[in-house]
PDB file of C-alpha atoms and ligand atoms in Angstrom:
ATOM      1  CA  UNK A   1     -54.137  28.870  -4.711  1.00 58.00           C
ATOM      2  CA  UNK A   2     -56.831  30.228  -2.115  1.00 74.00           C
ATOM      3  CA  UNK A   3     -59.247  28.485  -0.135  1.00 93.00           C
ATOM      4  CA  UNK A   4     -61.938  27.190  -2.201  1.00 97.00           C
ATOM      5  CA  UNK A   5     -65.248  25.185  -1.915  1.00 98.00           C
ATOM      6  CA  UNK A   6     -65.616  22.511  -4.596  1.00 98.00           C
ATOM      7  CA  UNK A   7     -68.981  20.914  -5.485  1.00 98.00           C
ATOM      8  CA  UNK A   8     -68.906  16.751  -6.042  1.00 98.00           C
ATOM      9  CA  UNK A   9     -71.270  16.769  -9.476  1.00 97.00           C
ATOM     10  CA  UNK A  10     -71.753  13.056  -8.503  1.00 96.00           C
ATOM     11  CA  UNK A  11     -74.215  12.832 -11.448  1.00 95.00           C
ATOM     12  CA  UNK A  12     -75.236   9.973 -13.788  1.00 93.00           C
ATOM     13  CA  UNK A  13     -75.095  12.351 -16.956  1.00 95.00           C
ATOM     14  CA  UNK A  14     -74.441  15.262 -18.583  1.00 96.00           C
ATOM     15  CA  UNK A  15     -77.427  16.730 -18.963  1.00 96.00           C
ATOM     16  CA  UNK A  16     -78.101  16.198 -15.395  1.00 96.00           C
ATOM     17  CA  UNK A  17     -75.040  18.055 -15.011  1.00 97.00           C
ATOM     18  CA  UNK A  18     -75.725  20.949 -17.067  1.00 97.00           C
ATOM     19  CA  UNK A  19     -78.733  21.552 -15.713  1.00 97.00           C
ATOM     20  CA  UNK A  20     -77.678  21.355 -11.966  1.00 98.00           C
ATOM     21  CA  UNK A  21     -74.703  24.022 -13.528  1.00 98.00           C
ATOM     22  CA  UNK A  22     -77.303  26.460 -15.127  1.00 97.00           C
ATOM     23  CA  UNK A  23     -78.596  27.563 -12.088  1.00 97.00           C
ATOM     24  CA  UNK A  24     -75.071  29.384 -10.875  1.00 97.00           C
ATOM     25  CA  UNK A  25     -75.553  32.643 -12.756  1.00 94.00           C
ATOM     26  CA  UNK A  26     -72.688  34.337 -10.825  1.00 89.00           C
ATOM     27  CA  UNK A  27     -69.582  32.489  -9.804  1.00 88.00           C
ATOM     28  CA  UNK A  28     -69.041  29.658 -11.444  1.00 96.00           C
ATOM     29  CA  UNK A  29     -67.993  26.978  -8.738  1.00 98.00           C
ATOM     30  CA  UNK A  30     -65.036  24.827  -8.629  1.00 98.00           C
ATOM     31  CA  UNK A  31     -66.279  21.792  -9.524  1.00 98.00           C
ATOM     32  CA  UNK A  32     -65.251  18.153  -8.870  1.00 98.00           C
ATOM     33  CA  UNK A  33     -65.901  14.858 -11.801  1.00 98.00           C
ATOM     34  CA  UNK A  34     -65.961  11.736 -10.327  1.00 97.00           C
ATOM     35  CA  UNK A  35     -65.389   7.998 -12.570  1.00 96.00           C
ATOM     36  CA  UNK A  36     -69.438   7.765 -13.016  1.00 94.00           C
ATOM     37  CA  UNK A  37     -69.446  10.689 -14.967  1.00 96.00           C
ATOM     38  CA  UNK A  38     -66.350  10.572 -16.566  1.00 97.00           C
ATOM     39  CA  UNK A  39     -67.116   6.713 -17.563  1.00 96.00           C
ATOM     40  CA  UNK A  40     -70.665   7.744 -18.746  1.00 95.00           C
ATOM     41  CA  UNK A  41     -69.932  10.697 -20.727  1.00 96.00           C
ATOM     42  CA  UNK A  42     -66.220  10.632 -21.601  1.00 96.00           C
ATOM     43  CA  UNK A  43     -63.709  13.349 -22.058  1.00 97.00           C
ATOM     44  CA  UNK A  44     -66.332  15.439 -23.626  1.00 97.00           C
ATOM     45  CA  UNK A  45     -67.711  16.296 -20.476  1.00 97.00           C
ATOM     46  CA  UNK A  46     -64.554  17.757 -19.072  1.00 98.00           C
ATOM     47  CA  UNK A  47     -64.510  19.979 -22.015  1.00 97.00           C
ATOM     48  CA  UNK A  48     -67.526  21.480 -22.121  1.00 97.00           C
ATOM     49  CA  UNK A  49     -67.823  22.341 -18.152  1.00 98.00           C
ATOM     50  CA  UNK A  50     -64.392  23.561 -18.684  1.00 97.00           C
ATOM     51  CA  UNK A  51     -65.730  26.117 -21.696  1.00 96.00           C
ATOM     52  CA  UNK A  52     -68.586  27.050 -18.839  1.00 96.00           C
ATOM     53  CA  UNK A  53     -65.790  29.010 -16.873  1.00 96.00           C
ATOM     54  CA  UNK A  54     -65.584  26.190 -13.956  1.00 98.00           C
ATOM     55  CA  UNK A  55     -62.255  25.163 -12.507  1.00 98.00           C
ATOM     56  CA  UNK A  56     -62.029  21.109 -12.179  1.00 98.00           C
ATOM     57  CA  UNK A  57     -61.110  18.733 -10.044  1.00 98.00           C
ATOM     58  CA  UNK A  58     -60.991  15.174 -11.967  1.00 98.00           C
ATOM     59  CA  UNK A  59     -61.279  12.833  -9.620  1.00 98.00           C
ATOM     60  CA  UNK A  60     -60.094   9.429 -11.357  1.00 98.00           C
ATOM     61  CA  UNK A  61     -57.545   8.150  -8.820  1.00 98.00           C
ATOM     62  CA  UNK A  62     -55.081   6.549 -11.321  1.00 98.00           C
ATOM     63  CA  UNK A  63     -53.209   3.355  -9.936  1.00 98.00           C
ATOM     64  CA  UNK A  64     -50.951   1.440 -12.334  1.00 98.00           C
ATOM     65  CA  UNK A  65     -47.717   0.700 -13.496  1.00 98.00           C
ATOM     66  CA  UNK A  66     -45.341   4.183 -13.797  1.00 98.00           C
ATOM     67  CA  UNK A  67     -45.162   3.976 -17.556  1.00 98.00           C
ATOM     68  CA  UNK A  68     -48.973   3.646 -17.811  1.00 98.00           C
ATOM     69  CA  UNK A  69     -49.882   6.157 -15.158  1.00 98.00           C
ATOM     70  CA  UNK A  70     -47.271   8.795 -16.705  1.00 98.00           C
ATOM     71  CA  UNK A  71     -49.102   8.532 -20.479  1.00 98.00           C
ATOM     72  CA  UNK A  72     -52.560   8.725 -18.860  1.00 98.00           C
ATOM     73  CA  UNK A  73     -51.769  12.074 -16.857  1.00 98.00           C
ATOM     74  CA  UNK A  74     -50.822  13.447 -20.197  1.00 97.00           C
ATOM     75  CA  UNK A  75     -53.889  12.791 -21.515  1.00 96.00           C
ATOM     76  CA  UNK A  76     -55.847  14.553 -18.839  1.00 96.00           C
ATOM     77  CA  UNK A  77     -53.026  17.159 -18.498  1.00 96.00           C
ATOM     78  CA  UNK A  78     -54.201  18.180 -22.198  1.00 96.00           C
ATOM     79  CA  UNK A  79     -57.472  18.433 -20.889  1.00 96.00           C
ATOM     80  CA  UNK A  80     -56.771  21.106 -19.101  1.00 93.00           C
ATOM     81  CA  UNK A  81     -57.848  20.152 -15.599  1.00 97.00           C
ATOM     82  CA  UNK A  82     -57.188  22.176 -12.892  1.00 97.00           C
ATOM     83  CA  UNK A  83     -56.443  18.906 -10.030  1.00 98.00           C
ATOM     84  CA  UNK A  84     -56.311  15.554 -10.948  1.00 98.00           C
ATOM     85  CA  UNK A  85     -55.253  12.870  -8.390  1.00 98.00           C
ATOM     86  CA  UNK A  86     -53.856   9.382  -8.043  1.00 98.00           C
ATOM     87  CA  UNK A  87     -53.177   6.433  -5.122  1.00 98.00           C
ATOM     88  CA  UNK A  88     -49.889   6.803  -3.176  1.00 98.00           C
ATOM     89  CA  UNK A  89     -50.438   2.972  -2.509  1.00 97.00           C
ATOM     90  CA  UNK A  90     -48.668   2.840  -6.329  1.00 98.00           C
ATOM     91  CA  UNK A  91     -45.389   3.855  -4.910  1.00 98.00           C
ATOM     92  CA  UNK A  92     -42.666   6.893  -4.869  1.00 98.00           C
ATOM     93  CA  UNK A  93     -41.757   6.159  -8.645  1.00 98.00           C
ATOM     94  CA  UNK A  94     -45.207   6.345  -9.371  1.00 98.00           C
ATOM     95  CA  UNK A  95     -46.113   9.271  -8.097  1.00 98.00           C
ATOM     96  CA  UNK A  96     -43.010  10.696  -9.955  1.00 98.00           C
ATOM     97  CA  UNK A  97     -44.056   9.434 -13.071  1.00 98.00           C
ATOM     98  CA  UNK A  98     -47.573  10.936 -13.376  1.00 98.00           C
ATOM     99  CA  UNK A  99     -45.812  14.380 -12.343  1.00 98.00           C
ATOM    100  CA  UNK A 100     -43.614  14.390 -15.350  1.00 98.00           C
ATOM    101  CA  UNK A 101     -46.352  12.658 -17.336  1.00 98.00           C
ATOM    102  CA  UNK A 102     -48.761  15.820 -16.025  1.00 98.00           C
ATOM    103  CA  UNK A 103     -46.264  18.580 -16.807  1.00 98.00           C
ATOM    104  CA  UNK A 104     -46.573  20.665 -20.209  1.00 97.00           C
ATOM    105  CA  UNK A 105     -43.358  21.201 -22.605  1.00 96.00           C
ATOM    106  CA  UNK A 106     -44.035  25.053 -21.111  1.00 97.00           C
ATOM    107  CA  UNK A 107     -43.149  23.234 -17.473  1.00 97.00           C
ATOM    108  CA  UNK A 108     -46.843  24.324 -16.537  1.00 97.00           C
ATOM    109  CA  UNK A 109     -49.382  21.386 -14.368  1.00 98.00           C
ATOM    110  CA  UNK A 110     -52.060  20.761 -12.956  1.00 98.00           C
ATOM    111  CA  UNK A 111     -51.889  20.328  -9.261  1.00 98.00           C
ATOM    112  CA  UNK A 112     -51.145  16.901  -8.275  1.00 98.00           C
ATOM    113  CA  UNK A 113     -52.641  15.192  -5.068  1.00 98.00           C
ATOM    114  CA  UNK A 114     -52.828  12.053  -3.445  1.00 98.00           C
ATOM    115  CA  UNK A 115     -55.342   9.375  -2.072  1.00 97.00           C
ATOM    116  CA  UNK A 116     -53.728   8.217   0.848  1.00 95.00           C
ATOM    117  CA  UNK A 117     -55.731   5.331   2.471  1.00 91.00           C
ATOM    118  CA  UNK A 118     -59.532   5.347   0.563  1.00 90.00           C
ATOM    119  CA  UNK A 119     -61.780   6.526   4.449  1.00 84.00           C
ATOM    120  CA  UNK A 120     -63.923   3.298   3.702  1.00 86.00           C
ATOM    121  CA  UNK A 121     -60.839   0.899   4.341  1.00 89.00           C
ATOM    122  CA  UNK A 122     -60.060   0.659   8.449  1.00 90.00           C
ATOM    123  CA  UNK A 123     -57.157  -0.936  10.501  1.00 93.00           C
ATOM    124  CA  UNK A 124     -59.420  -4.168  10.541  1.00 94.00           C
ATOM    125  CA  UNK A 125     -59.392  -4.391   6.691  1.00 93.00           C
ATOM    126  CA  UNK A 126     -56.161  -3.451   5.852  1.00 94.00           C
ATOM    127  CA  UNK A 127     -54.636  -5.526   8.439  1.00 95.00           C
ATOM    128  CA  UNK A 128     -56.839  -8.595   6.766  1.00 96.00           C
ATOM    129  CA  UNK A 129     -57.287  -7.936   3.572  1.00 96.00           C
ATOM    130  CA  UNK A 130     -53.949  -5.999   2.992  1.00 96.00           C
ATOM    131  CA  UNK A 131     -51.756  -7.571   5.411  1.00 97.00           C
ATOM    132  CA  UNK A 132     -50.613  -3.949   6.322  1.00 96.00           C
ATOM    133  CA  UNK A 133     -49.884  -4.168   9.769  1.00 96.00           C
ATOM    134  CA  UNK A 134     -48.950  -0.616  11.311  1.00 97.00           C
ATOM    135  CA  UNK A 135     -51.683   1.959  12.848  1.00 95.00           C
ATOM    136  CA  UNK A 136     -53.483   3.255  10.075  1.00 93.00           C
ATOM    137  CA  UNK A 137     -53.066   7.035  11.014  1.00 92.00           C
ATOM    138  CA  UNK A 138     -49.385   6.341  10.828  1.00 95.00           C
ATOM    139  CA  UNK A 139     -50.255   4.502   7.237  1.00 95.00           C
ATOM    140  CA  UNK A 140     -51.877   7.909   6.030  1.00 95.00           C
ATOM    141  CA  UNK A 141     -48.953   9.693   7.673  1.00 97.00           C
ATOM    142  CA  UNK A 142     -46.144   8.340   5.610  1.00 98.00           C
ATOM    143  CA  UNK A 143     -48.352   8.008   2.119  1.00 98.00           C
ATOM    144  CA  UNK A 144     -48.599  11.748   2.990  1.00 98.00           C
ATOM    145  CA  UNK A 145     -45.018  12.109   3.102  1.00 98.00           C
ATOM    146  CA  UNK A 146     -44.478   9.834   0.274  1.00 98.00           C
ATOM    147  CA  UNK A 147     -46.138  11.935  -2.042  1.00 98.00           C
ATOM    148  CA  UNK A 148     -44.673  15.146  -0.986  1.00 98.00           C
ATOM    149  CA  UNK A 149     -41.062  13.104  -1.519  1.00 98.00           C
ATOM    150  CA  UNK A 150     -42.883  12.582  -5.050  1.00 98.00           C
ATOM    151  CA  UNK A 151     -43.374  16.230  -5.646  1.00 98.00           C
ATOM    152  CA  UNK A 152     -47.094  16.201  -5.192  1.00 98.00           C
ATOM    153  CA  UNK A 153     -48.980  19.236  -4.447  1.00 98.00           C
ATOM    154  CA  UNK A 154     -51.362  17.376  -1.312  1.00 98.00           C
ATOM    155  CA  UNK A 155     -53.415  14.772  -0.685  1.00 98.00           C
ATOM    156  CA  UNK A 156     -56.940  14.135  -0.239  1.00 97.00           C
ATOM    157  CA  UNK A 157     -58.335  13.491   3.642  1.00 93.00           C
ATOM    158  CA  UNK A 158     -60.587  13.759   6.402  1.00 88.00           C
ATOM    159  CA  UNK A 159     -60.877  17.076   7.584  1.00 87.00           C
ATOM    160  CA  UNK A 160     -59.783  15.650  10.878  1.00 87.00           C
ATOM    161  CA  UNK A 161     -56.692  14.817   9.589  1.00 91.00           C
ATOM    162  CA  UNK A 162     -56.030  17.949   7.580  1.00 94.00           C
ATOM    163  CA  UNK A 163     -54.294  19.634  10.465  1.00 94.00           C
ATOM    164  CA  UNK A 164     -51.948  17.060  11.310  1.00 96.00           C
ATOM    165  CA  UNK A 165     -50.958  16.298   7.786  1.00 97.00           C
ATOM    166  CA  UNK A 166     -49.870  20.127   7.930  1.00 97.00           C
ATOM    167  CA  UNK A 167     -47.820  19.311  10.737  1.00 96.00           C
ATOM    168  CA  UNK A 168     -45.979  16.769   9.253  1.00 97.00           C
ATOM    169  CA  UNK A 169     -45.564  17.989   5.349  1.00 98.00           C
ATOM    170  CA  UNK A 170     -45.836  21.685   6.084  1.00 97.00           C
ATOM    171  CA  UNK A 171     -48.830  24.484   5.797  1.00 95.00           C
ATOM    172  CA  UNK A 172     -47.870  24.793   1.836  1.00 96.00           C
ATOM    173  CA  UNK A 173     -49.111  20.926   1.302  1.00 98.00           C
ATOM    174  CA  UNK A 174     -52.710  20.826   0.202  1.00 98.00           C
ATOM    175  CA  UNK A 175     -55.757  19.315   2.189  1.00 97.00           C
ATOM    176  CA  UNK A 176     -58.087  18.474  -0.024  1.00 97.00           C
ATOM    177  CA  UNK A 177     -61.061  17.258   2.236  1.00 95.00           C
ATOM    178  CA  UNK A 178     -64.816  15.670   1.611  1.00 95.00           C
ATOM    179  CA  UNK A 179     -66.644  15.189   4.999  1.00 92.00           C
ATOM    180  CA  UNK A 180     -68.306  18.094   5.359  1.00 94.00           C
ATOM    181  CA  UNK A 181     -72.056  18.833   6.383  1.00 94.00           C
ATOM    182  CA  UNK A 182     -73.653  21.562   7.726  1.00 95.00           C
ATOM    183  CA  UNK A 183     -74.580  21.809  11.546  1.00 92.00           C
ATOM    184  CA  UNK A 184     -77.974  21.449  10.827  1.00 92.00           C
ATOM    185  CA  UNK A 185     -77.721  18.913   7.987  1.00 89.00           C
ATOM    186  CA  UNK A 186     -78.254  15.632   7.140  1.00 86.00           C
ATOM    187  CA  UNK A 187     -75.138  13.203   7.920  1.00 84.00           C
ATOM    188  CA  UNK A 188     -76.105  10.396   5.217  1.00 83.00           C
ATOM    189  CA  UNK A 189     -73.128   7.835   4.935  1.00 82.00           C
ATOM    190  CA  UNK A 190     -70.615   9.820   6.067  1.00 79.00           C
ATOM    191  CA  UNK A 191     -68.955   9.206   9.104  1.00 80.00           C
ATOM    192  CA  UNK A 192     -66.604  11.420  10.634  1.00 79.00           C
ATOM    193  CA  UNK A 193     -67.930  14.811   9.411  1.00 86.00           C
ATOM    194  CA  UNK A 194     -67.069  18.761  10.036  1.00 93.00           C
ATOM    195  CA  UNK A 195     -69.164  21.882   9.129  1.00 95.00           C
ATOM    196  CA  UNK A 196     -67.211  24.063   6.826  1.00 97.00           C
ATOM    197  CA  UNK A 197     -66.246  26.370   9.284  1.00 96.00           C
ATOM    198  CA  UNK A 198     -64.813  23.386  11.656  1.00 95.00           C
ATOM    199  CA  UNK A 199     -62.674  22.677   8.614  1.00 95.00           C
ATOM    200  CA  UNK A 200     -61.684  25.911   7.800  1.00 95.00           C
ATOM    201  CA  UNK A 201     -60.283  26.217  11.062  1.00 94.00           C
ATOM    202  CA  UNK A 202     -58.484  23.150  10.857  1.00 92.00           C
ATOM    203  CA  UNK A 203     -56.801  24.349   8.152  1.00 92.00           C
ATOM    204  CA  UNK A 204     -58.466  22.453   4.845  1.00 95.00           C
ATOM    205  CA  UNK A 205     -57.241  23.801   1.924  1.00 97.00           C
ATOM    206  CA  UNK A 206     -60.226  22.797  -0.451  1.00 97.00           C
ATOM    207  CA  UNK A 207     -63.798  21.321   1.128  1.00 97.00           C
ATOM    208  CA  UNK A 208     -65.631  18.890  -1.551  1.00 97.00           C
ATOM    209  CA  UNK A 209     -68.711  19.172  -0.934  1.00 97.00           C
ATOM    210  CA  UNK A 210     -71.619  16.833  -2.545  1.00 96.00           C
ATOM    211  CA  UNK A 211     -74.841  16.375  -1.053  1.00 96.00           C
ATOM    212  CA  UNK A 212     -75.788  18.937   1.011  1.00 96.00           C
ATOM    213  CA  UNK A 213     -75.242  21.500  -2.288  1.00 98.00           C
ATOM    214  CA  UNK A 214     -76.305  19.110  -4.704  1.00 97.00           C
ATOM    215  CA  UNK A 215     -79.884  17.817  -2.963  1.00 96.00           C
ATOM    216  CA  UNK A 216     -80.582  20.866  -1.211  1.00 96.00           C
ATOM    217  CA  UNK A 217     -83.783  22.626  -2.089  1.00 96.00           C
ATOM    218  CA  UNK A 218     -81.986  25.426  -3.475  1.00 97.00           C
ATOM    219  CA  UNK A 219     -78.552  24.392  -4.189  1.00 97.00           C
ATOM    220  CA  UNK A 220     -77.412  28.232  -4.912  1.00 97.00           C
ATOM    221  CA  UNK A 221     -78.168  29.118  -1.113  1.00 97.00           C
ATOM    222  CA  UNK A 222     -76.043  26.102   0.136  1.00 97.00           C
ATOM    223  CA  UNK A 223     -73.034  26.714  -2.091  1.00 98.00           C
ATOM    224  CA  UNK A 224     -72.922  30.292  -0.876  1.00 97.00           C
ATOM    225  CA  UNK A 225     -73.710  29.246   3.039  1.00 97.00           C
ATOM    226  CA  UNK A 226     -70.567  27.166   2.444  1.00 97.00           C
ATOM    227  CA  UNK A 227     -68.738  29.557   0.609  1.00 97.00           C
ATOM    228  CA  UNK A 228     -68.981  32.295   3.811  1.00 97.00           C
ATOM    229  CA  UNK A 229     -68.714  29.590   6.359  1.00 97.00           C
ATOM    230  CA  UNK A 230     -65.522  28.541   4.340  1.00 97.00           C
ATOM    231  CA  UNK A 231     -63.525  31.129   2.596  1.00 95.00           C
ATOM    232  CA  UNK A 232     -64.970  34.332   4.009  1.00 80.00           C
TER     233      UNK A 232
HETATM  234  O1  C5P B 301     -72.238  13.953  -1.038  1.00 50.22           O
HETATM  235  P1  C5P B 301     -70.954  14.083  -0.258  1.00 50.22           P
HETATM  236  O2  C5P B 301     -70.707  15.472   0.291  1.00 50.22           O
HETATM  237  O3  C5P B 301     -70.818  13.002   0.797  1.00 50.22           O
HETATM  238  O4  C5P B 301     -69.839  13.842  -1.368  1.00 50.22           O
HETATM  239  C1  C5P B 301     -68.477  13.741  -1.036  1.00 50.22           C
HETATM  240  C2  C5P B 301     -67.683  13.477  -2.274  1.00 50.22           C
HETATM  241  O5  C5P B 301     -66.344  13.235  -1.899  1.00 50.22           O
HETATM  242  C3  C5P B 301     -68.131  12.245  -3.081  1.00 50.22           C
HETATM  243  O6  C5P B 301     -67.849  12.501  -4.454  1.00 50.22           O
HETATM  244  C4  C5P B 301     -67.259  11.149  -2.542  1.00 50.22           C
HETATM  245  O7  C5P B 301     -67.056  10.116  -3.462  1.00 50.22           O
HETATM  246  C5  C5P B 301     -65.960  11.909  -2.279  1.00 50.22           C
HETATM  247  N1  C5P B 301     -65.071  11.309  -1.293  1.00 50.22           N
HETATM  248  C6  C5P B 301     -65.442  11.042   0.023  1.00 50.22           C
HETATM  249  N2  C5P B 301     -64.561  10.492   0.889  1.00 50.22           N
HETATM  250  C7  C5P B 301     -63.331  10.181   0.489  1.00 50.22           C
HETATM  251  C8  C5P B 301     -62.922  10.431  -0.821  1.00 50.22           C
HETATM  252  C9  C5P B 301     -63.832  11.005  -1.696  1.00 50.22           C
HETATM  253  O8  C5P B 301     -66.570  11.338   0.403  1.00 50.22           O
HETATM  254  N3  C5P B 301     -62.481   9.688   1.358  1.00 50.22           N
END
């Protein structure tokens, strides 16, 4: 799969989606569901941005027991996403798990990737709160790893870490990576950002992109601006 810029539809509802999505008249973009919309509006909504001609990136970061996490990726295997993604913090045999739950009797999948450590949690919490000791890079390191051992397609990270996860799982490992802001943009809570052409150098695979498409004045322009900063 190419480079590709996917916009977070980090919307309440569907109609709020649709209408957001009627104003691409060319390309449809690659587009990324998150658990508010997914929660709100159900499978449905999947479907029917699915029969508009966009690629999708369900974002539901499954975390459960292997049995439970294999039957669920069937279910959203039959939906016919195009990524779907889980926690490595649910272990090797988990991760193994959703891949055969994901993959069709014709051996066909969805691409597979990995949260690694969520960017909110740092050393200080995980240390407390976790009682996970080691440097957190080195954390996000071997759940990397992990979930290439799994069979995963990539994971999902900072753009600053996108070119060191290549290092250590190879070029052919996804980076899936949100972050991103234009130079002249508004930060908003992010905190360690990159303009699309920072991470395109770094070697992201996939930028998600939210905000800066979704609230722009015209939300057409920004897609595009990050489209030729990104894949051009
Ligand atoms: O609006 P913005 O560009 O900040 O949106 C980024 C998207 O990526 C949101 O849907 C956010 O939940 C998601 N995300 C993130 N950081 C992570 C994982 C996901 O910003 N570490």
């Amino acid at each position: 799969m190419g480079k590709d810029v996917i916009i977070a539809c980090d919307f309440a509802s569907a109609q709020q989606t649709f209408d957001f999505l009627d104003q691409f008249t060319g390309k449809k973009p690659f587009v990324k569901i998150g658990m508010e919309l997914f929660y709100a509006e159900g499978p449905s909504i999947v479907r029917e941005i699915k029969k508009r001609g966009h690629k999708i990136f369900l974002d539901l970061k499954l975390h459960d027991i292997p049995n439970t996490v294999k039957k669920a990726m069937t279910v959203l295997s039959n939906l016919d996403v195009d990524i779907c993604n889980l926690h490595a913090g649910g272990t090797i045999r988990m991760m193994e798990a959703a891949i055969e739950g994901l993959t069709r009797p014709d051996g066909s999948r969805p691409l597979l990737i990995a949260v690694t450590q969520l960017t909110s949690t740092d050393q200080e919490s995980m240390s407390r709160d976790l009682w996970i000791e080691r440097p957190i890079d080195e954390v996000v390191m071997h759940y990397a790893e992990n979930a290439k051992a799994a069979g995963l397609d990539g994971v999902v990270c900072s753009p600053l870490e996108a070119g060191k996860v290549h290092d250590r799982c190879g070029n052919e490992f996804l980076t899936v990576t949100p972050g991103v802001r234009f130079a002249d943009g508004d930060i908003g809570d992010q905190k360690r950002v990159m303009t699309p052409a920072e991470a395109k150098k770094i070697g992201s695979d996939y930028i998600v992109v939210g905000r800066p498409i979704t609230a722009a004045e015209d939300p057409v322009a920004a897609y595009e601006r990050c489209v030729n900063e990104f894949v051009d």
